[in-house]
Short mmCIF file of N, CA and C in Angstrom, two decimals:
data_model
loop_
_atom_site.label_atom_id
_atom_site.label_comp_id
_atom_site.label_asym_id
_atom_site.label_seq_id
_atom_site.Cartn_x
_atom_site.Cartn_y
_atom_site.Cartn_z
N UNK A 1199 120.05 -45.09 63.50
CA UNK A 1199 119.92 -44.35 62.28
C UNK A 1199 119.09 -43.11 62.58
N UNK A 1200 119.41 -42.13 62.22
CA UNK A 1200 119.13 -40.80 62.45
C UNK A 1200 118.30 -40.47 60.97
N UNK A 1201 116.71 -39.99 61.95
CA UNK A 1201 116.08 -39.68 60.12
C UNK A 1201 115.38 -38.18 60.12
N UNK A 1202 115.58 -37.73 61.20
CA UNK A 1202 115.00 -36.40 61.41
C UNK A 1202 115.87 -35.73 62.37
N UNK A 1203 116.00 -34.58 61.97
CA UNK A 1203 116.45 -33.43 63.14
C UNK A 1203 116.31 -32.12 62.47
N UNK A 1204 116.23 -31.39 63.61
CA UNK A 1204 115.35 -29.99 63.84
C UNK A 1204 116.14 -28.95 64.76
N UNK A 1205 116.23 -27.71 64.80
CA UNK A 1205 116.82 -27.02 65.67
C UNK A 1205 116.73 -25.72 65.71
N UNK A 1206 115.59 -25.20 66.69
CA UNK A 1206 115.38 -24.09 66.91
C UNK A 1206 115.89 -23.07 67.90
N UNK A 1207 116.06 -21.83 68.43
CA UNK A 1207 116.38 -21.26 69.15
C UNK A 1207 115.38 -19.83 69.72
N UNK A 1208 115.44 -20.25 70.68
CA UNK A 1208 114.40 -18.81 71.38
C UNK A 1208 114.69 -18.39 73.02
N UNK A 1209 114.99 -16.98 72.90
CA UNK A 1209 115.53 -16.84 74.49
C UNK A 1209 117.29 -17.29 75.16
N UNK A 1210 118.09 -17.68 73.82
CA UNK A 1210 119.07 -18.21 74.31
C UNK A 1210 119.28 -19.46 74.57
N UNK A 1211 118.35 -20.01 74.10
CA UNK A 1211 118.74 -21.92 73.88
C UNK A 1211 118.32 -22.46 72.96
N UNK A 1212 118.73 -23.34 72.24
CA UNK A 1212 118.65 -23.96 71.11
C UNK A 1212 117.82 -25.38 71.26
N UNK A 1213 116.78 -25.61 71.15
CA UNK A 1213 116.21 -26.70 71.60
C UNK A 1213 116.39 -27.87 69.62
N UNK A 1214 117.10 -28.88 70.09
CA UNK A 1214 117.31 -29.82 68.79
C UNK A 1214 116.66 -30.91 69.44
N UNK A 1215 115.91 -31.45 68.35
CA UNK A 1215 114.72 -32.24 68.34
C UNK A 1215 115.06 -33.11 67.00
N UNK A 1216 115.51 -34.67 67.54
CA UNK A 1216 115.93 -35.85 66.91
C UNK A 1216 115.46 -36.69 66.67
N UNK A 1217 114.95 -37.52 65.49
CA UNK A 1217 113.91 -38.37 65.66
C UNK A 1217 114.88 -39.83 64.70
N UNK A 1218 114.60 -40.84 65.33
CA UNK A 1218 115.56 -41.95 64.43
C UNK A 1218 115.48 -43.36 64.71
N UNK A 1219 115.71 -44.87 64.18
CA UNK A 1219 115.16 -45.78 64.36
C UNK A 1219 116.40 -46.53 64.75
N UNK A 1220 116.14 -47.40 65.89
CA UNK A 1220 117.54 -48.30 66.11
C UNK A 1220 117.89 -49.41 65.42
N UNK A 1221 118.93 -50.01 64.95
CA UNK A 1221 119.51 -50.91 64.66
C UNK A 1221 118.56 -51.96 64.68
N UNK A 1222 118.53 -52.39 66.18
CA UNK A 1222 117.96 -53.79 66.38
C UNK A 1222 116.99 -53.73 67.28
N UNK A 1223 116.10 -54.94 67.92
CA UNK A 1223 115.57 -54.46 69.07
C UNK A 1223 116.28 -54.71 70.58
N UNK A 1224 117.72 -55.24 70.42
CA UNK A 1224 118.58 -55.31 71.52
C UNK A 1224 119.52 -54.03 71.75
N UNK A 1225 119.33 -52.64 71.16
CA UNK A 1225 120.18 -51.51 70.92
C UNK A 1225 119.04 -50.49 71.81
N UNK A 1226 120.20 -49.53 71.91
CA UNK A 1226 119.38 -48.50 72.90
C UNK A 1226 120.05 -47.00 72.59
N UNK A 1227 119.43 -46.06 72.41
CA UNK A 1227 120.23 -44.37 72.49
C UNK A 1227 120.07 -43.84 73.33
N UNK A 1228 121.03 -43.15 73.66
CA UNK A 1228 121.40 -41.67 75.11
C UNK A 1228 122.66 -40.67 74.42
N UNK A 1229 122.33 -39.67 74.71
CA UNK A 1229 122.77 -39.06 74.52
C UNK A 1229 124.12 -38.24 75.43
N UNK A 1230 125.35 -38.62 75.11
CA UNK A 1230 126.19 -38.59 75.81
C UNK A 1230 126.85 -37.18 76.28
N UNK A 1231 127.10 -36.08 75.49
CA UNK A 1231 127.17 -34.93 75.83
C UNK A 1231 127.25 -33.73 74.93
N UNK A 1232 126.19 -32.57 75.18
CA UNK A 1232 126.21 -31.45 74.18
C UNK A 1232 127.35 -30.47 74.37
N UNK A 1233 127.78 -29.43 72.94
CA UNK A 1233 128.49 -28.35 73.13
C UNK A 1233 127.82 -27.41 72.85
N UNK A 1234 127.47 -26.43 73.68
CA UNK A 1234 127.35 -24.49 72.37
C UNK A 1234 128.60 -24.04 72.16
N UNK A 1235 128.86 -23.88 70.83
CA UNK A 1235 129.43 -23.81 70.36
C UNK A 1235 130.45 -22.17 70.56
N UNK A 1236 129.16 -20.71 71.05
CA UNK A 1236 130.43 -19.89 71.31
C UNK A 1236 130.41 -18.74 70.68
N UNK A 1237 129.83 -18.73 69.19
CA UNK A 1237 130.32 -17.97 68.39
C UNK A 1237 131.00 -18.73 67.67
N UNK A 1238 131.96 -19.32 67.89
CA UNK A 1238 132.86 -19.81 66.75
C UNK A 1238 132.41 -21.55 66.33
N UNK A 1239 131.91 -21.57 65.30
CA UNK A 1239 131.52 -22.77 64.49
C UNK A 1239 129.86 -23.44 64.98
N UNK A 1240 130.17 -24.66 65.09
CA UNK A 1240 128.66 -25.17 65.08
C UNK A 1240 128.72 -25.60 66.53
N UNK A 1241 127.15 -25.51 67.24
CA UNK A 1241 127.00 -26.23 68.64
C UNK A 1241 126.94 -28.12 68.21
N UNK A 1242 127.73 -29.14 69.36
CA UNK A 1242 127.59 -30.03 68.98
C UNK A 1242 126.79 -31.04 70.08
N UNK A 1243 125.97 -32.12 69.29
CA UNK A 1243 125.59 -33.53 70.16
C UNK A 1243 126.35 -34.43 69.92
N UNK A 1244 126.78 -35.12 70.63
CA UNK A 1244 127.26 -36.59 70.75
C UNK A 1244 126.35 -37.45 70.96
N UNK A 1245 125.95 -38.25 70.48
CA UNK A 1245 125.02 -39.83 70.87
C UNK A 1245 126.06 -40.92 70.92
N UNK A 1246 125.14 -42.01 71.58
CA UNK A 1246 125.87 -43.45 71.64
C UNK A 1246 124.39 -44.24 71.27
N UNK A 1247 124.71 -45.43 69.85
CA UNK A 1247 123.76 -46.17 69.78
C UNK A 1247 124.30 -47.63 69.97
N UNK A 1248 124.09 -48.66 70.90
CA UNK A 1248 124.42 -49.68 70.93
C UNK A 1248 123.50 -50.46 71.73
N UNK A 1249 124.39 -51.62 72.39
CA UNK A 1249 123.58 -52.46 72.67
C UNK A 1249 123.31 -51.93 73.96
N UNK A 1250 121.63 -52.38 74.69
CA UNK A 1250 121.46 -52.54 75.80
C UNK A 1250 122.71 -53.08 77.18
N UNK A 1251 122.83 -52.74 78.22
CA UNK A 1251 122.98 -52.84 79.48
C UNK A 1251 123.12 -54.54 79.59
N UNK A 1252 123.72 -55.15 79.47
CA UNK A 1252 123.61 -56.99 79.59
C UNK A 1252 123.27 -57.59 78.27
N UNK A 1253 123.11 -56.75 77.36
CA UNK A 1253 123.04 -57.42 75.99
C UNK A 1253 124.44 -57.71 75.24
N UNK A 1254 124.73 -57.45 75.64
CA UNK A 1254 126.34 -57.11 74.94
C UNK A 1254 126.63 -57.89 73.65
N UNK A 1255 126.10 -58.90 74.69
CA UNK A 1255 127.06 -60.60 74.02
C UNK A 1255 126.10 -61.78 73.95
N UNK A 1256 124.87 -61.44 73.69
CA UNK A 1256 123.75 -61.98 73.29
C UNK A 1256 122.89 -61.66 72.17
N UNK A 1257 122.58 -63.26 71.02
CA UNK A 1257 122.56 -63.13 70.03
C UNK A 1257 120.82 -62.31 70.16
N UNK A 1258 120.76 -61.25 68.71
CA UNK A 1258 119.79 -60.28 69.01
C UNK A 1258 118.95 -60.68 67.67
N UNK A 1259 117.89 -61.00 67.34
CA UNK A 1259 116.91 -60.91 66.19
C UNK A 1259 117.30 -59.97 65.47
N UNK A 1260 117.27 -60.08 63.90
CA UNK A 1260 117.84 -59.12 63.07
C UNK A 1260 116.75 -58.73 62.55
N UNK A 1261 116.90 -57.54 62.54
CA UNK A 1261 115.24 -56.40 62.08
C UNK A 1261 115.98 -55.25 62.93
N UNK A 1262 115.01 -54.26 62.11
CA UNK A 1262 114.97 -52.64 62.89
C UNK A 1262 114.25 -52.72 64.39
N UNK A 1263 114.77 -51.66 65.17
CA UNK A 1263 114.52 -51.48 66.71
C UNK A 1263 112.91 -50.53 66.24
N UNK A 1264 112.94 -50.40 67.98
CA UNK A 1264 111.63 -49.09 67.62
C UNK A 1264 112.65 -47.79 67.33
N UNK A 1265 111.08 -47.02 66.69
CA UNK A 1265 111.70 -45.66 66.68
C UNK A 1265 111.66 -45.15 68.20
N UNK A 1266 112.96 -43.71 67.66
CA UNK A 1266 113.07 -43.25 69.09
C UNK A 1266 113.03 -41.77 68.89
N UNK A 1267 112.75 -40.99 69.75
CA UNK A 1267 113.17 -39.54 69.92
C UNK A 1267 113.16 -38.62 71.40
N UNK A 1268 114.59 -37.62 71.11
CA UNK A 1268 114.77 -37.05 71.83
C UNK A 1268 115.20 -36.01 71.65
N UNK A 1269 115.05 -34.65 72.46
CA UNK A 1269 114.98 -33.45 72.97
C UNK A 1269 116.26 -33.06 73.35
N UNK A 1270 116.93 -32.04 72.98
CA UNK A 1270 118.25 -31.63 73.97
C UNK A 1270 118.31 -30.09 73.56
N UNK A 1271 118.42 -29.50 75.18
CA UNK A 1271 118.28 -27.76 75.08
C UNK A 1271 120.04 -27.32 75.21
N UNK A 1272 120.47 -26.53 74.67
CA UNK A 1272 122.07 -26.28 74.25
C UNK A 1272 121.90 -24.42 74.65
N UNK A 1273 122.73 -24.30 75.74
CA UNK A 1273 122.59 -22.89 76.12
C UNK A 1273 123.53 -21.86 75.38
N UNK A 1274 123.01 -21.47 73.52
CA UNK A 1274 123.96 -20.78 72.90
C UNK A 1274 123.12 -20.12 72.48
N UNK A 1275 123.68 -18.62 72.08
CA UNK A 1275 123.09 -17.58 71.79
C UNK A 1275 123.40 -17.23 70.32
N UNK A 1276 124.59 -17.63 69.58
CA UNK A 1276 125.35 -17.85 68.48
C UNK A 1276 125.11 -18.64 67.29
N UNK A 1277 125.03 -19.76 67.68
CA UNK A 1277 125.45 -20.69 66.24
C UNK A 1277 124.40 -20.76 65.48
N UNK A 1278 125.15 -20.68 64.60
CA UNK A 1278 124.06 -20.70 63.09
C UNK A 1278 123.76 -22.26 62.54
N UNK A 1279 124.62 -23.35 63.18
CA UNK A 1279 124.11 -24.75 62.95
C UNK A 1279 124.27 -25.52 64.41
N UNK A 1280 124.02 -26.77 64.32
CA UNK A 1280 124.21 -27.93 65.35
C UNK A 1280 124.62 -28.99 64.25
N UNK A 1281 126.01 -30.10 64.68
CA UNK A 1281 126.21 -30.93 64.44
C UNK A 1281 125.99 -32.03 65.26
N UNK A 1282 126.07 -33.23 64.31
CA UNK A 1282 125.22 -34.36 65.57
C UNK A 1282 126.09 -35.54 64.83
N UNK A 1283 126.94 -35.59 66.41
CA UNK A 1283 127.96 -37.09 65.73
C UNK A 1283 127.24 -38.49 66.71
N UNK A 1284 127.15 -39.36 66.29
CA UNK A 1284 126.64 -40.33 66.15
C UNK A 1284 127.94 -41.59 66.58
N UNK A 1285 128.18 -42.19 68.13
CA UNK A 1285 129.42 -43.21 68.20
C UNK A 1285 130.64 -42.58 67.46
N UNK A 1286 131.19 -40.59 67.80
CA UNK A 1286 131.78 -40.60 67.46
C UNK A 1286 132.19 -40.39 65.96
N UNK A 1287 130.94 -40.12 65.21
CA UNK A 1287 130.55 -40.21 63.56
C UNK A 1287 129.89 -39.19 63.28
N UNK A 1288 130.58 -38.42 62.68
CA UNK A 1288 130.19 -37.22 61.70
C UNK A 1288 128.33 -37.34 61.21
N UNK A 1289 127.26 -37.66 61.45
CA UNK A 1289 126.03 -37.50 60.94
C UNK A 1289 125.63 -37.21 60.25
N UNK A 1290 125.49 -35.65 60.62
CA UNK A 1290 124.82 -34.29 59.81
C UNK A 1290 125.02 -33.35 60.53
N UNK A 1291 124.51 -32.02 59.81
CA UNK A 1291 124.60 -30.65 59.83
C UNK A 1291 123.37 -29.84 59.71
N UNK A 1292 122.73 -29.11 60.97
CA UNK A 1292 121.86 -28.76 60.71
C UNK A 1292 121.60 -26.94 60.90
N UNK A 1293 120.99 -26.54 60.35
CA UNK A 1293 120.71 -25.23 60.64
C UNK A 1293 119.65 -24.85 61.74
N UNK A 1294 120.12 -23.62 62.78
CA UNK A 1294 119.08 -22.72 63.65
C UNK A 1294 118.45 -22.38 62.79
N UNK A 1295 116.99 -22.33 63.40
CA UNK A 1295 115.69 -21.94 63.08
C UNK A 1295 115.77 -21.00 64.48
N UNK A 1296 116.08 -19.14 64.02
CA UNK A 1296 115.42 -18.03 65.33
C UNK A 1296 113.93 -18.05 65.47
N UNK A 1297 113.65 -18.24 66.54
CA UNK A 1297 112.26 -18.07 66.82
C UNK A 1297 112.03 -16.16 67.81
N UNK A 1298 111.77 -15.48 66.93
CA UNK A 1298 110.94 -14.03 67.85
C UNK A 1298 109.81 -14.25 67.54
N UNK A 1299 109.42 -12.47 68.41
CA UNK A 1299 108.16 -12.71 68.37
C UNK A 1299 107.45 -12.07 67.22
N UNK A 1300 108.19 -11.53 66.20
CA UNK A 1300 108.10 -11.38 64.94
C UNK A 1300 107.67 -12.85 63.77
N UNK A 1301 108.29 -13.61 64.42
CA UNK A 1301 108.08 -14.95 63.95
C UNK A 1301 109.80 -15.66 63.63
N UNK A 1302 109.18 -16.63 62.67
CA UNK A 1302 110.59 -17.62 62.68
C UNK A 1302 111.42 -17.30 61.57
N UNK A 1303 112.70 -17.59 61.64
CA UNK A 1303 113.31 -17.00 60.45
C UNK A 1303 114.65 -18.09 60.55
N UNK A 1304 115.06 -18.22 59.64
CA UNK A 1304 116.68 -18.96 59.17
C UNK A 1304 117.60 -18.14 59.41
N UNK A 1305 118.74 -18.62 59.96
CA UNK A 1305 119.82 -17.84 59.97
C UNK A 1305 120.65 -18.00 58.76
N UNK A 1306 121.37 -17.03 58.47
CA UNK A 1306 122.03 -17.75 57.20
C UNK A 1306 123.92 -17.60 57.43
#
């Protein structure tokens, strides 16, 4: 479950900053592969949340996992959002935050 995300840009990369709690405590996240997007539409993340490495098929205590977070730098100079699909699943939609040295500003 995804409960925070963030996404700034400075210098030509977009650093998105994800913060979110797992399922269970037998589940694990990585992040499988980013897009910049180009100019045309939104830069995207892919995640995978599932089970651990040998957990597969072993019964898991039911409760929330720990929280987790992670970092991913996206080399686009363009997009005005980042989408973040989740196993393949639409998430959310988030907006660049430009960082100069004027200060920070929204793209719109």
């Amino acid at each position: 479950m995804l409960t925070e995300a963030d996404a700034f840009r400075y210098g030509g990369f977009i650093t998105v900053r994800l913060i979110g709690q797992l399922p269970t405590p037998c589940d694990e996240v990585e992040e499988l592969v980013h897009y910049p997007a180009n100019g045309i539409g939104s830069a995207r993340i892919f995640l995978r949340v599932g089970r651990k490495p040998g957990l597969e098929n072993m019964y898991c205590t039911q409760g929330l996992g720990r929280i987790w977070s992670m970092n991913s730098e996206i080399r686009d100079n363009y997009s005005k959002t980042v989408e973040i699909f989740i196993n393949d699943h639409f998430v959310r939609k988030i907006r660049v935050i430009e960082i100069t040295y004027e200060g920070w500003h929204n793209i719109h």
